[in-house]
GROMACS .gro file of C-alpha atoms in nm:
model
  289
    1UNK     CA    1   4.182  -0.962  -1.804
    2UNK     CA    2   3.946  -0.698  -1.670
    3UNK     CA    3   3.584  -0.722  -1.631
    4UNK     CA    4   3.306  -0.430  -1.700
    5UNK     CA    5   3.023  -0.412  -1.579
    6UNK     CA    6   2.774  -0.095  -1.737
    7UNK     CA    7   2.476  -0.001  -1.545
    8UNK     CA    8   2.197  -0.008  -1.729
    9UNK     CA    9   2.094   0.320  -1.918
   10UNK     CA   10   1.861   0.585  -1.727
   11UNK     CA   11   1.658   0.890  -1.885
   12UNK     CA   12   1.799   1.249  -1.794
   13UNK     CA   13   1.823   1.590  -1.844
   14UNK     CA   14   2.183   1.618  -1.708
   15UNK     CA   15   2.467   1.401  -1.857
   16UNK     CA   16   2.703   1.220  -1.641
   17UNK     CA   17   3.082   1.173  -1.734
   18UNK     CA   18   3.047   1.365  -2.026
   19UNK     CA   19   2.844   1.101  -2.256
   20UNK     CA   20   2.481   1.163  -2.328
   21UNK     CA   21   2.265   1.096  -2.632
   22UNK     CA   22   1.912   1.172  -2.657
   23UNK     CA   23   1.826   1.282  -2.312
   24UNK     CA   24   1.997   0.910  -2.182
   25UNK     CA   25   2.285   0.942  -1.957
   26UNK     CA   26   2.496   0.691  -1.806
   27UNK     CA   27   2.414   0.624  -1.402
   28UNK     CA   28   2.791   0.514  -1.406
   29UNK     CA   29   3.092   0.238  -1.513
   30UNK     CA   30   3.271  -0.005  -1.327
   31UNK     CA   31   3.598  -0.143  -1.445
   32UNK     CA   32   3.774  -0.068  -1.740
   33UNK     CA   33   3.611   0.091  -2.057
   34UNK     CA   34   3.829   0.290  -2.297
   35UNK     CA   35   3.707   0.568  -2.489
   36UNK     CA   36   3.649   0.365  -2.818
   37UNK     CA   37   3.409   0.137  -2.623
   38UNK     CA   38   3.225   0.458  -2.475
   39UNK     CA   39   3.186   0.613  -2.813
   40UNK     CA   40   3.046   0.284  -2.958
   41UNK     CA   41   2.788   0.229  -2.652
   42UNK     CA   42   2.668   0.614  -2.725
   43UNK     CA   43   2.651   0.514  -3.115
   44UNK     CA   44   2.407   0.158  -3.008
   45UNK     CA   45   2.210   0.425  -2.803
   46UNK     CA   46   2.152   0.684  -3.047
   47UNK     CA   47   2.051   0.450  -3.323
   48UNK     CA   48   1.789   0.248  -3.114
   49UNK     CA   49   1.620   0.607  -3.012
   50UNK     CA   50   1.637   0.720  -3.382
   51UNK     CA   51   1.411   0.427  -3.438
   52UNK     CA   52   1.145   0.526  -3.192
   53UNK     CA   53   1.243   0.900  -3.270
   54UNK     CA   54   1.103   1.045  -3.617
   55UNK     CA   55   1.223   1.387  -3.777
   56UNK     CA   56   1.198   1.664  -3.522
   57UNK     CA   57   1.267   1.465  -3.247
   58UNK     CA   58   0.906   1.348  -3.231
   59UNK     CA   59   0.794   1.043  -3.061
   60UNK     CA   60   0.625   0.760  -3.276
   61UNK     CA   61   0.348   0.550  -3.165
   62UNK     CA   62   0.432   0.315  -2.981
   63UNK     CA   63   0.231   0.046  -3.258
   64UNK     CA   64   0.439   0.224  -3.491
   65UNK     CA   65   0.773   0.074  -3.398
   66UNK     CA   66   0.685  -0.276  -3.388
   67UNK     CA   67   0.812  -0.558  -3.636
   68UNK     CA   68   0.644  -0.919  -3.740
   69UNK     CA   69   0.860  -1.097  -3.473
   70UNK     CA   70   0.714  -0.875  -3.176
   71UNK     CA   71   0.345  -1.017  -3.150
   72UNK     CA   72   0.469  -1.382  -3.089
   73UNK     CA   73   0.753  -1.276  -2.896
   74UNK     CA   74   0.414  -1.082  -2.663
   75UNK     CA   75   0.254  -1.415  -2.678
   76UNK     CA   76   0.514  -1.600  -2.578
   77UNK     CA   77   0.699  -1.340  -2.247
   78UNK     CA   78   0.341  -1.233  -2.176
   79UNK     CA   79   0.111  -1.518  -2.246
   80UNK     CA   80  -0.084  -1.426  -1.902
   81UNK     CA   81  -0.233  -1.088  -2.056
   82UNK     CA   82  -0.281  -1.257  -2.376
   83UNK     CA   83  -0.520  -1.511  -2.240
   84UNK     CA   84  -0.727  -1.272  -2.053
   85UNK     CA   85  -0.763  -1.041  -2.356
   86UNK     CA   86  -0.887  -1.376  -2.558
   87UNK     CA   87  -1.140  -1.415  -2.288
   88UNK     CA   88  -1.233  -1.044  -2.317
   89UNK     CA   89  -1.333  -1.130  -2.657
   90UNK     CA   90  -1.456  -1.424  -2.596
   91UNK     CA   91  -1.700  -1.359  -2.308
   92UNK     CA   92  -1.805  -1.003  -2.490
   93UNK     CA   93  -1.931  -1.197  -2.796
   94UNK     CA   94  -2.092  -1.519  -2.558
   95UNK     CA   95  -2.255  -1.261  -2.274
   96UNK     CA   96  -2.295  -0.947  -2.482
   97UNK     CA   97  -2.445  -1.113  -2.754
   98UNK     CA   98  -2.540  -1.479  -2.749
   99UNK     CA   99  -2.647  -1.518  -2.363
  100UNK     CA  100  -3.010  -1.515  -2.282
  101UNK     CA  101  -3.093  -1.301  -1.932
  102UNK     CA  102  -3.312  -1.442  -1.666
  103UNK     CA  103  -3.658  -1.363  -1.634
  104UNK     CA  104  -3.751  -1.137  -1.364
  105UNK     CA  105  -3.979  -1.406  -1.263
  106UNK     CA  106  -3.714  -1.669  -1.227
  107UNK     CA  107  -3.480  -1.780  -0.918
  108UNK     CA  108  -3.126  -1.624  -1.021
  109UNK     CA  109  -2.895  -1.874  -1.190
  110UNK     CA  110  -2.521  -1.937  -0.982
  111UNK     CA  111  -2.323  -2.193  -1.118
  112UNK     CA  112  -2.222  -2.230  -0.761
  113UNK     CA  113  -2.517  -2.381  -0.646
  114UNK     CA  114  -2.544  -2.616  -0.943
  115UNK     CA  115  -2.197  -2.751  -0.857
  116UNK     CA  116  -2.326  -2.815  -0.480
  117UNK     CA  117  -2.665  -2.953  -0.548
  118UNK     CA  118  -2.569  -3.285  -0.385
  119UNK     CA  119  -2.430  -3.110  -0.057
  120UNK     CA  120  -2.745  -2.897  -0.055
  121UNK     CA  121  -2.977  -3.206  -0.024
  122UNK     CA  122  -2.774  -3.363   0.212
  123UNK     CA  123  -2.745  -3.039   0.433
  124UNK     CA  124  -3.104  -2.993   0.369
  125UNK     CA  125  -3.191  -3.408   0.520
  126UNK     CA  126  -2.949  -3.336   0.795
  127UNK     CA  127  -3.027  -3.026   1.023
  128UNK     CA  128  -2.782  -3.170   1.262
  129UNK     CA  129  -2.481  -3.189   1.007
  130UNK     CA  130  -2.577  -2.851   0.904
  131UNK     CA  131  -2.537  -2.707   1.237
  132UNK     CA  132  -2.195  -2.879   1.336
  133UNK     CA  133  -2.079  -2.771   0.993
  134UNK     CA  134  -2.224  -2.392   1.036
  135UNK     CA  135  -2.061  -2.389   1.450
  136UNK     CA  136  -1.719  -2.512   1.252
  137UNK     CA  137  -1.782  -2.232   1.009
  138UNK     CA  138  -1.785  -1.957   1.294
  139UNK     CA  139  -1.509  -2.126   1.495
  140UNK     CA  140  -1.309  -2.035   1.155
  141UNK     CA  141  -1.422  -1.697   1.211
  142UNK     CA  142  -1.307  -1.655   1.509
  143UNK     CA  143  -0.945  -1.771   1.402
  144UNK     CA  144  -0.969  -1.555   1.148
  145UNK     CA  145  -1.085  -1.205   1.420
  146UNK     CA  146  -0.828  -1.328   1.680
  147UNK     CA  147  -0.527  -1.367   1.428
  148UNK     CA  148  -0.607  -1.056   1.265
  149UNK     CA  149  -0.604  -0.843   1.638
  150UNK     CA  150  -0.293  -1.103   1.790
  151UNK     CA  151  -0.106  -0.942   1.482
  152UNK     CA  152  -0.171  -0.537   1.654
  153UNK     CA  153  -0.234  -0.627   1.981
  154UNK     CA  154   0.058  -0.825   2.026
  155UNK     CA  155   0.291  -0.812   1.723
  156UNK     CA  156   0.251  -0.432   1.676
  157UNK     CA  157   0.144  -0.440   1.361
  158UNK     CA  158  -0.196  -0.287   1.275
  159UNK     CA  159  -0.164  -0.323   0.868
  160UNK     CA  160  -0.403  -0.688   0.892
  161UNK     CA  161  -0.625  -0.486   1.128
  162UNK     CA  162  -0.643  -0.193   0.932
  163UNK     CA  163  -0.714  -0.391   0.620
  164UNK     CA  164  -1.033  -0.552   0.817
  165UNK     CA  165  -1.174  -0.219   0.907
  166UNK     CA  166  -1.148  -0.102   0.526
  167UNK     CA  167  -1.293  -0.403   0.411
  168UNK     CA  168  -1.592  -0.427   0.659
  169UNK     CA  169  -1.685  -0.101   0.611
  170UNK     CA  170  -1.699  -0.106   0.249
  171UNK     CA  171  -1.890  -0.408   0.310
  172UNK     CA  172  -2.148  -0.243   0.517
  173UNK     CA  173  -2.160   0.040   0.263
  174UNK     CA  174  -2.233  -0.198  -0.040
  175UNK     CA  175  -2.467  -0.391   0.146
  176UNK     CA  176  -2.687  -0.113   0.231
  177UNK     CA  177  -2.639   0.043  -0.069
  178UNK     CA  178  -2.818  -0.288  -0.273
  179UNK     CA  179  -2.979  -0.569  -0.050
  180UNK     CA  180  -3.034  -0.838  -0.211
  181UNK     CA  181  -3.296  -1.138  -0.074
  182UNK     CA  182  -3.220  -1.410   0.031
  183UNK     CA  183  -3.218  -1.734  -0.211
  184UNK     CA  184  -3.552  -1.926  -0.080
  185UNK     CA  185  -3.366  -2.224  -0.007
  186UNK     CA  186  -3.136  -2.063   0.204
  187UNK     CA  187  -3.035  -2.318   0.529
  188UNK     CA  188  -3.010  -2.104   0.784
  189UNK     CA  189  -2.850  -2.221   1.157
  190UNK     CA  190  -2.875  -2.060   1.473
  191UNK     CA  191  -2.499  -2.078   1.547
  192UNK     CA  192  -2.370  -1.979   1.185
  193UNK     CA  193  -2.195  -1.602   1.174
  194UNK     CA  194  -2.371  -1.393   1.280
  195UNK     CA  195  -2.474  -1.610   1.570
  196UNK     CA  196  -2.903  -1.602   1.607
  197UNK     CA  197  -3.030  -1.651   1.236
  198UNK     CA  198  -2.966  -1.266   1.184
  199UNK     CA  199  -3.017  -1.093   0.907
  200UNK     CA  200  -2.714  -0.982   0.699
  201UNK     CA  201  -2.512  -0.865   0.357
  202UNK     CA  202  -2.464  -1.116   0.076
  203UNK     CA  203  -2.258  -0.919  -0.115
  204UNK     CA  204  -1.945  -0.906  -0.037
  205UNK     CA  205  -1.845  -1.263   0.135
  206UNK     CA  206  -1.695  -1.113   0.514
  207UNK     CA  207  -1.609  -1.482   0.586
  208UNK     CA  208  -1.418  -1.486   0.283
  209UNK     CA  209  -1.245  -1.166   0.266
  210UNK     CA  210  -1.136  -1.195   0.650
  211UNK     CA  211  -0.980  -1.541   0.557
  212UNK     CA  212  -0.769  -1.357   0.248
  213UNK     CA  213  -0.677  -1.080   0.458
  214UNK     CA  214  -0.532  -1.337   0.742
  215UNK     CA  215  -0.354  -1.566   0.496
  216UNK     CA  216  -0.208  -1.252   0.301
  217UNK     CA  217  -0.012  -1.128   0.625
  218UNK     CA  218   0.107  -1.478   0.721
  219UNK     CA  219   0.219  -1.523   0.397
  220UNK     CA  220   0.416  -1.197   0.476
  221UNK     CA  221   0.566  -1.320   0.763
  222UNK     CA  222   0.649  -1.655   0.616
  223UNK     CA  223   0.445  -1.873   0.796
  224UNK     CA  224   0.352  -2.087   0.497
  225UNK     CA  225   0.170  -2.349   0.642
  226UNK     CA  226  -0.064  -2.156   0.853
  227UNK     CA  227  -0.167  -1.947   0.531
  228UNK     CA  228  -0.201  -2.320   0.389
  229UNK     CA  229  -0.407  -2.406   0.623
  230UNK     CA  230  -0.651  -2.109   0.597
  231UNK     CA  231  -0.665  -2.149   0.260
  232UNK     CA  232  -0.803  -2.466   0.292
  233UNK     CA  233  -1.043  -2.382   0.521
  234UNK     CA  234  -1.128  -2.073   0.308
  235UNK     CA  235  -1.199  -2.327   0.021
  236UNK     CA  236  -1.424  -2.538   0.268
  237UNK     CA  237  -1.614  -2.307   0.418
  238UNK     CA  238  -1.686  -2.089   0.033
  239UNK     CA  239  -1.808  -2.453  -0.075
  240UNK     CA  240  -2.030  -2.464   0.254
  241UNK     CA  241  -2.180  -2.138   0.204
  242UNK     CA  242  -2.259  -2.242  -0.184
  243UNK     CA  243  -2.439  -2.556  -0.049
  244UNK     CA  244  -2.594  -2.369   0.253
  245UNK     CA  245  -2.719  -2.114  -0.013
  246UNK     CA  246  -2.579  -1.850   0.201
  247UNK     CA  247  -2.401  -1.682  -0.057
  248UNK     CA  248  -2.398  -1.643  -0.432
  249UNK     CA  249  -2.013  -1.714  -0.623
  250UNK     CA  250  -1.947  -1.339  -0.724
  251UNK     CA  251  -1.995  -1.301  -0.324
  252UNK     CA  252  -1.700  -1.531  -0.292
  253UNK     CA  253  -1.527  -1.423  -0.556
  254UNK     CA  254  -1.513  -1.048  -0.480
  255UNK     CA  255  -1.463  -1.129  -0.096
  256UNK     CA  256  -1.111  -1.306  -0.232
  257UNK     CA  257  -1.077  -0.980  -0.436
  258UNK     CA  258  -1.159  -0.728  -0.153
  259UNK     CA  259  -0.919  -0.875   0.087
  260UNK     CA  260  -0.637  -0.841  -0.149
  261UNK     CA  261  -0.763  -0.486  -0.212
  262UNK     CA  262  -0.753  -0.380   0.109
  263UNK     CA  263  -0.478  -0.523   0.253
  264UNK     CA  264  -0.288  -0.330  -0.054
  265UNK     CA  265  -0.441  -0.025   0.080
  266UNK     CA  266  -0.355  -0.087   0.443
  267UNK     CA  267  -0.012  -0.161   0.314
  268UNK     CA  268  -0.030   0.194   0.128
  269UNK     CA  269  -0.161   0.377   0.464
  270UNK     CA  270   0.074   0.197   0.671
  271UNK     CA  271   0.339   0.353   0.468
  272UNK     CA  272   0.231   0.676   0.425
  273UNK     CA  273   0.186   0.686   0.838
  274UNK     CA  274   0.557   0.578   0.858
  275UNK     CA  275   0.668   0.880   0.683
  276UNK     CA  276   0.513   1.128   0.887
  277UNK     CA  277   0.586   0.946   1.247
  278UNK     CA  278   0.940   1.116   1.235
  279UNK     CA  279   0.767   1.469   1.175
  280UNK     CA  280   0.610   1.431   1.543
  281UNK     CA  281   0.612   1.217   1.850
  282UNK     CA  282   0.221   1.163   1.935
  283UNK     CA  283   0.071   0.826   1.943
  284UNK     CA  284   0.110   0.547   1.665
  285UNK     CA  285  -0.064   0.240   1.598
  286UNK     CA  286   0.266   0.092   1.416
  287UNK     CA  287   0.490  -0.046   1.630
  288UNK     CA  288   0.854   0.118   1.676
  289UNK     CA  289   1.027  -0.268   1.677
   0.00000   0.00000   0.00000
């Protein structure tokens, strides 16, 4: 008893082993497939593309083709997208329409700092705890800078490096580009990152994104339970800055997004500099391992 195995279907302008229908050729078959067979795969082909093909050979629309059994069979393969469209209508109606904006005269509202209230007294009775807390905070930094250099310096590869420089920069650039005060109960420390009580950029979080960028790349080299770990601390330290008042949640929040951004672009850069180190043989910050 034979087996056959078809490969799947691909679009093309050129027909392979004689069968084509519609622009669709066959990439190839293995095993055994008479001629009958052939004929009848060609015939399944032609009359699923004369559904989505009108008279002419014109395309429908795409909404055009669907039956009643398609939405729930959307909602229940893709239930991901169909949440977040339910909370794009939801949060259009509730923040479009129904959600009152804050004075100008007001403190800005961040449900952050409601959740860390408690910490933020306690921080704000302890100067002490807040400074072991802050020189923990930029101990965590420093993991972060030397991992991210180890992983050029020493592992040859630059992509976790490159993805910092993106990300800083476009941090600088933001920050420059809208600076935003302070919050008035901000709890400043003299050893917190930047070391000195120096001024800096709330928006976007550095800590934050530096920590995403790290645990990305060790999650790329499978070392699960340091990414763990920085994750943690990544959680600890975003809950510190909330009670510190040191940065707002979308600060947070974007600095999670930016370091997936850019470590997506490094990746694409990295790539495109692989290509063209065959064309010549000058210097390359990618490693030849």
């Amino acid at each position: 008893m034979s087996t056959t195995t078809i490969v799947p279907l691909r679009r093309s302008s050129n027909s392979l082993n004689e069968y084509h229908t519609n622009a669709v050729a066959f990439d190839g078959i293995v095993g055994s497939t008479s001629t009958s067979q052939m004929e009848e795969i060609v015939t399944q082909t032609d009359d699923c593309y004369a559904n989505h093909n009108g008279d002419g050979g014109r395309s429908k629309a795409s909404f055009m083709t669907w039956r009643m059994c398609n939405p729930v069979q959307v909602a229940r393969v893709h239930w991901i997208p169909c949440l977040l469209a339910v909370g794009v209508l939801f949060f259009t109606g509730v923040e479009e329409y129904m959600l009152q904006m804050i004075p100008a005269s007001s403190e800005p509202f961040d449900i952050g700092f409601v959740a860390t209230r408690s910490l933020y007294r306690l921080l704000a009775s302890s100067p002490d705890l807040n400074t072991v807390l802050a020189a923990l905070n930029t101990v965590f930094v420093g993991m972060q800078t030397t991992y991210i250099l180890w992983t050029w310096l020493v592992e040859g590869r630059p992509r976790a490096t490159i993805s910092a420089c993106f990300m800083f920069t476009c941090r600088g650039i933001l920050g420059y580009s809208t600076q935003l005060p302070l919050p008035q109960d901000f709890l400043g420390s003299g050893v917190d990152f930047p070391v000195g009580n120096v001024s800096f950029f709330l928006f976007y979080s550095g800590h934050v994104a530096g920590s995403t960028i790290a645990s990305l790349d060790m999650r790329r080299m499978k070392r699960l339970r340091l990414a763990l770990l920085f994750d943690i601390l990544n959680v600890l330290q975003s809950i510190r800055l909330l009670g510190t008042r040191g940065q707002y949640t979308i600060d947070l929040a974007v600095g999670v997004g930016a370091g997936v951004l850019f470590d997506s672009l490094a990746g694409k850069y990295e790539e495109m500099m692989s290509k063209r180190r065959n064309v010549g043989n000058g210097f390359s910050l990618i490693s030849s391992r």
